[in-house]
PDB file of C-alpha atoms in Angstrom:
ATOM      1  CA  MET A   1     178.678 104.159  97.181  1.00 68.00           C
ATOM      2  CA  VAL A   2     177.416 102.575 100.397  1.00 83.00           C
ATOM      3  CA  THR A   3     178.376 104.145 103.720  1.00 89.00           C
ATOM      4  CA  VAL A   4     179.553 101.565 106.263  1.00 93.00           C
ATOM      5  CA  ILE A   5     180.510 102.432 109.828  1.00 92.00           C
ATOM      6  CA  SER A   6     181.465  99.773 112.379  1.00 94.00           C
ATOM      7  CA  THR A   7     183.155 100.045 115.763  1.00 95.00           C
ATOM      8  CA  VAL A   8     183.909  98.069 118.884  1.00 97.00           C
ATOM      9  CA  SER A   9     184.355 100.577 121.669  1.00 95.00           C
ATOM     10  CA  GLU A  10     184.331 101.269 125.402  1.00 97.00           C
ATOM     11  CA  VAL A  11     182.608 104.583 124.671  1.00 97.00           C
ATOM     12  CA  PRO A  12     178.846 104.714 125.392  1.00 97.00           C
ATOM     13  CA  LEU A  13     176.724 104.152 122.275  1.00 98.00           C
ATOM     14  CA  ASP A  14     173.979 106.403 120.950  1.00 96.00           C
ATOM     15  CA  ILE A  15     171.231 105.301 118.553  1.00 98.00           C
ATOM     16  CA  ALA A  16     170.647 108.802 117.184  1.00 98.00           C
ATOM     17  CA  THR A  17     174.294 108.953 116.095  1.00 97.00           C
ATOM     18  CA  HIS A  18     173.900 105.671 114.214  1.00 97.00           C
ATOM     19  CA  GLU A  19     170.680 106.847 112.566  1.00 98.00           C
ATOM     20  CA  ALA A  20     172.349 110.091 111.483  1.00 97.00           C
ATOM     21  CA  ALA A  21     175.291 108.127 110.083  1.00 97.00           C
ATOM     22  CA  VAL A  22     173.009 106.228 107.681  1.00 98.00           C
ATOM     23  CA  ALA A  23     170.990 109.261 106.555  1.00 96.00           C
ATOM     24  CA  ASP A  24     170.677 109.330 102.785  1.00 96.00           C
ATOM     25  CA  ARG A  25     168.497 111.485 100.527  1.00 96.00           C
ATOM     26  CA  ARG A  26     167.380 108.367  98.651  1.00 96.00           C
ATOM     27  CA  ALA A  27     166.272 106.598 101.820  1.00 98.00           C
ATOM     28  CA  GLY A  28     162.595 106.270 102.614  1.00 98.00           C
ATOM     29  CA  ALA A  29     163.392 104.148 105.647  1.00 98.00           C
ATOM     30  CA  VAL A  30     165.921 104.146 108.440  1.00 98.00           C
ATOM     31  CA  VAL A  31     165.588 101.234 110.839  1.00 98.00           C
ATOM     32  CA  SER A  32     167.616 101.087 114.028  1.00 98.00           C
ATOM     33  CA  PHE A  33     168.114  98.651 116.869  1.00 98.00           C
ATOM     34  CA  ALA A  34     169.350  99.199 120.407  1.00 98.00           C
ATOM     35  CA  GLY A  35     170.434  96.161 122.398  1.00 98.00           C
ATOM     36  CA  VAL A  36     169.946  97.462 125.934  1.00 97.00           C
ATOM     37  CA  VAL A  37     171.273  95.953 129.177  1.00 97.00           C
ATOM     38  CA  ARG A  38     168.257  94.673 131.106  1.00 96.00           C
ATOM     39  CA  ASP A  39     167.917  94.062 134.828  1.00 97.00           C
ATOM     40  CA  HIS A  40     167.127  90.341 134.607  1.00 97.00           C
ATOM     41  CA  ASP A  41     168.019  87.135 132.799  1.00 95.00           C
ATOM     42  CA  HIS A  42     166.011  83.915 133.030  1.00 93.00           C
ATOM     43  CA  GLY A  43     164.193  85.166 136.121  1.00 95.00           C
ATOM     44  CA  ARG A  44     167.326  86.260 137.981  1.00 97.00           C
ATOM     45  CA  PRO A  45     167.992  89.921 138.816  1.00 98.00           C
ATOM     46  CA  VAL A  46     171.081  91.307 137.032  1.00 97.00           C
ATOM     47  CA  THR A  47     172.991  94.248 138.516  1.00 96.00           C
ATOM     48  CA  ASN A  48     175.538  94.899 135.763  1.00 93.00           C
ATOM     49  CA  LEU A  49     177.399  93.395 132.802  1.00 95.00           C
ATOM     50  CA  GLU A  50     180.873  93.359 131.389  1.00 97.00           C
ATOM     51  CA  TYR A  51     181.652  92.615 127.746  1.00 97.00           C
ATOM     52  CA  GLU A  52     185.032  91.327 126.659  1.00 96.00           C
ATOM     53  CA  GLY A  53     186.019  91.180 123.010  1.00 96.00           C
ATOM     54  CA  HIS A  54     188.588  89.163 121.127  1.00 96.00           C
ATOM     55  CA  PRO A  55     191.150  91.291 119.233  1.00 96.00           C
ATOM     56  CA  SER A  56     189.505  90.179 115.961  1.00 96.00           C
ATOM     57  CA  ALA A  57     186.071  91.516 116.985  1.00 97.00           C
ATOM     58  CA  GLU A  58     186.361  94.854 115.185  1.00 96.00           C
ATOM     59  CA  LYS A  59     187.510  93.192 111.945  1.00 97.00           C
ATOM     60  CA  LEU A  60     184.669  90.670 112.092  1.00 96.00           C
ATOM     61  CA  LEU A  61     182.135  93.403 112.854  1.00 97.00           C
ATOM     62  CA  ARG A  62     183.281  95.253 109.731  1.00 97.00           C
ATOM     63  CA  GLU A  63     182.960  92.058 107.668  1.00 97.00           C
ATOM     64  CA  VAL A  64     179.371  91.599 108.837  1.00 97.00           C
ATOM     65  CA  ALA A  65     178.544  95.253 108.116  1.00 97.00           C
ATOM     66  CA  ASP A  66     180.124  94.974 104.656  1.00 97.00           C
ATOM     67  CA  GLU A  67     178.061  91.853 103.899  1.00 97.00           C
ATOM     68  CA  ILE A  68     174.844  93.704 104.729  1.00 98.00           C
ATOM     69  CA  ALA A  69     176.028  96.699 102.693  1.00 97.00           C
ATOM     70  CA  ASP A  70     176.602  94.410  99.686  1.00 97.00           C
ATOM     71  CA  ASP A  71     172.818  94.189  99.307  1.00 97.00           C
ATOM     72  CA  PRO A  72     172.048  96.564  96.412  1.00 97.00           C
ATOM     73  CA  ASP A  73     168.935  97.819  98.248  1.00 97.00           C
ATOM     74  CA  VAL A  74     170.984  99.008 101.251  1.00 98.00           C
ATOM     75  CA  TYR A  75     172.230 102.601 101.193  1.00 98.00           C
ATOM     76  CA  ALA A  76     174.131 102.709 104.481  1.00 97.00           C
ATOM     77  CA  VAL A  77     174.992 100.607 107.539  1.00 98.00           C
ATOM     78  CA  ALA A  78     176.194 101.676 110.979  1.00 98.00           C
ATOM     79  CA  VAL A  79     176.851  99.172 113.761  1.00 98.00           C
ATOM     80  CA  SER A  80     178.752  99.285 117.041  1.00 98.00           C
ATOM     81  CA  HIS A  81     179.252  96.918 119.943  1.00 98.00           C
ATOM     82  CA  ARG A  82     180.297  98.084 123.364  1.00 98.00           C
ATOM     83  CA  VAL A  83     182.951  96.382 125.483  1.00 98.00           C
ATOM     84  CA  GLY A  84     183.918  96.948 129.094  1.00 98.00           C
ATOM     85  CA  PRO A  85     181.609  97.470 132.067  1.00 98.00           C
ATOM     86  CA  LEU A  86     177.984  98.415 131.339  1.00 97.00           C
ATOM     87  CA  ALA A  87     175.147  99.400 133.650  1.00 96.00           C
ATOM     88  CA  ILE A  88     171.476  98.565 133.418  1.00 97.00           C
ATOM     89  CA  GLY A  89     169.978 100.668 130.616  1.00 97.00           C
ATOM     90  CA  ASP A  90     173.248 101.097 128.682  1.00 98.00           C
ATOM     91  CA  ILE A  91     173.288 100.239 124.989  1.00 98.00           C
ATOM     92  CA  ALA A  92     175.471  97.209 124.246  1.00 97.00           C
ATOM     93  CA  LEU A  93     174.701  96.941 120.517  1.00 98.00           C
ATOM     94  CA  ALA A  94     173.630  99.791 118.244  1.00 98.00           C
ATOM     95  CA  ALA A  95     172.675  99.264 114.615  1.00 98.00           C
ATOM     96  CA  ALA A  96     171.050 101.298 111.858  1.00 98.00           C
ATOM     97  CA  VAL A  97     170.347 100.644 108.181  1.00 98.00           C
ATOM     98  CA  SER A  98     168.869 102.854 105.455  1.00 98.00           C
ATOM     99  CA  THR A  99     167.045 101.702 102.320  1.00 98.00           C
ATOM    100  CA  ALA A 100     164.344 103.025 100.007  1.00 98.00           C
ATOM    101  CA  HIS A 101     161.532 101.047 101.652  1.00 98.00           C
ATOM    102  CA  ARG A 102     160.653  99.981 105.208  1.00 97.00           C
ATOM    103  CA  ALA A 103     160.338  96.225 104.638  1.00 98.00           C
ATOM    104  CA  THR A 104     163.813  96.106 103.137  1.00 98.00           C
ATOM    105  CA  ALA A 105     165.232  98.211 105.967  1.00 98.00           C
ATOM    106  CA  PHE A 106     163.625  96.049 108.664  1.00 98.00           C
ATOM    107  CA  ALA A 107     164.948  92.876 107.006  1.00 98.00           C
ATOM    108  CA  ALA A 108     168.460  94.278 106.556  1.00 98.00           C
ATOM    109  CA  CYS A 109     168.659  95.521 110.150  1.00 98.00           C
ATOM    110  CA  ALA A 110     167.426  92.165 111.456  1.00 98.00           C
ATOM    111  CA  ARG A 111     170.056  90.342 109.378  1.00 98.00           C
ATOM    112  CA  LEU A 112     172.726  92.724 110.664  1.00 98.00           C
ATOM    113  CA  VAL A 113     171.831  92.174 114.321  1.00 98.00           C
ATOM    114  CA  ASP A 114     171.443  88.400 113.909  1.00 97.00           C
ATOM    115  CA  GLU A 115     174.822  88.055 112.168  1.00 97.00           C
ATOM    116  CA  VAL A 116     176.579  90.219 114.769  1.00 97.00           C
ATOM    117  CA  LYS A 117     175.118  88.111 117.583  1.00 95.00           C
ATOM    118  CA  ALA A 118     176.035  84.859 115.809  1.00 94.00           C
ATOM    119  CA  ARG A 119     179.572  85.705 114.703  1.00 95.00           C
ATOM    120  CA  LEU A 120     181.122  88.393 116.863  1.00 95.00           C
ATOM    121  CA  PRO A 121     183.644  87.082 119.406  1.00 95.00           C
ATOM    122  CA  ILE A 122     182.397  89.205 122.282  1.00 96.00           C
ATOM    123  CA  TRP A 123     181.510  87.533 125.575  1.00 95.00           C
ATOM    124  CA  LYS A 124     179.219  88.797 128.316  1.00 95.00           C
ATOM    125  CA  ARG A 125     179.773  88.437 132.068  1.00 96.00           C
ATOM    126  CA  GLN A 126     176.548  88.940 133.987  1.00 96.00           C
ATOM    127  CA  VAL A 127     176.608  89.839 137.676  1.00 96.00           C
ATOM    128  CA  PHE A 128     173.492  88.838 139.593  1.00 97.00           C
ATOM    129  CA  ALA A 129     171.947  90.516 142.627  1.00 97.00           C
ATOM    130  CA  ASP A 130     173.055  87.618 144.867  1.00 97.00           C
ATOM    131  CA  GLY A 131     176.709  88.289 143.954  1.00 95.00           C
ATOM    132  CA  THR A 132     177.130  85.307 141.626  1.00 97.00           C
ATOM    133  CA  ASP A 133     178.091  85.755 138.007  1.00 96.00           C
ATOM    134  CA  GLU A 134     178.165  83.858 134.728  1.00 95.00           C
ATOM    135  CA  TRP A 135     179.782  84.155 131.332  1.00 94.00           C
ATOM    136  CA  VAL A 136     177.434  84.002 128.343  1.00 88.00           C
ATOM    137  CA  ASN A 137     178.365  83.142 124.736  1.00 78.00           C
ATOM    138  CA  CYS A 138     181.818  82.135 125.910  1.00 68.00           C
ATOM    139  CA  PRO A 139     183.425  79.241 124.014  1.00 58.00           C
TER     140      PRO A 139
END
């Protein structure tokens, strides 16, 4: 049985919690990813971000996590995306995957992050130091 945890939340995210959630006695590898709010984008200073999610975001996040968990080499998957206001240094996307071997874990975690970024209906509003803002990944 594969453990799958997925959430869209306004609560701050913690990588250690995600790593602990995928712990498995069979696992020789746990790979995690933290998507962290940075202080710049394309050469412009960023002061803060706000993420807004479509009501279907949590369901789609679970579908992505389940797809990664369908790989017979994957033991567990944990992924969360934050919504609401975030500060520089906050974690916006947390992901962890456990498998028997490191190469498989790295590949599975990369697929998980790439699919979340490609499919999740969550949009980012960046606020720049000059007071202007922009929406990113907004249809």
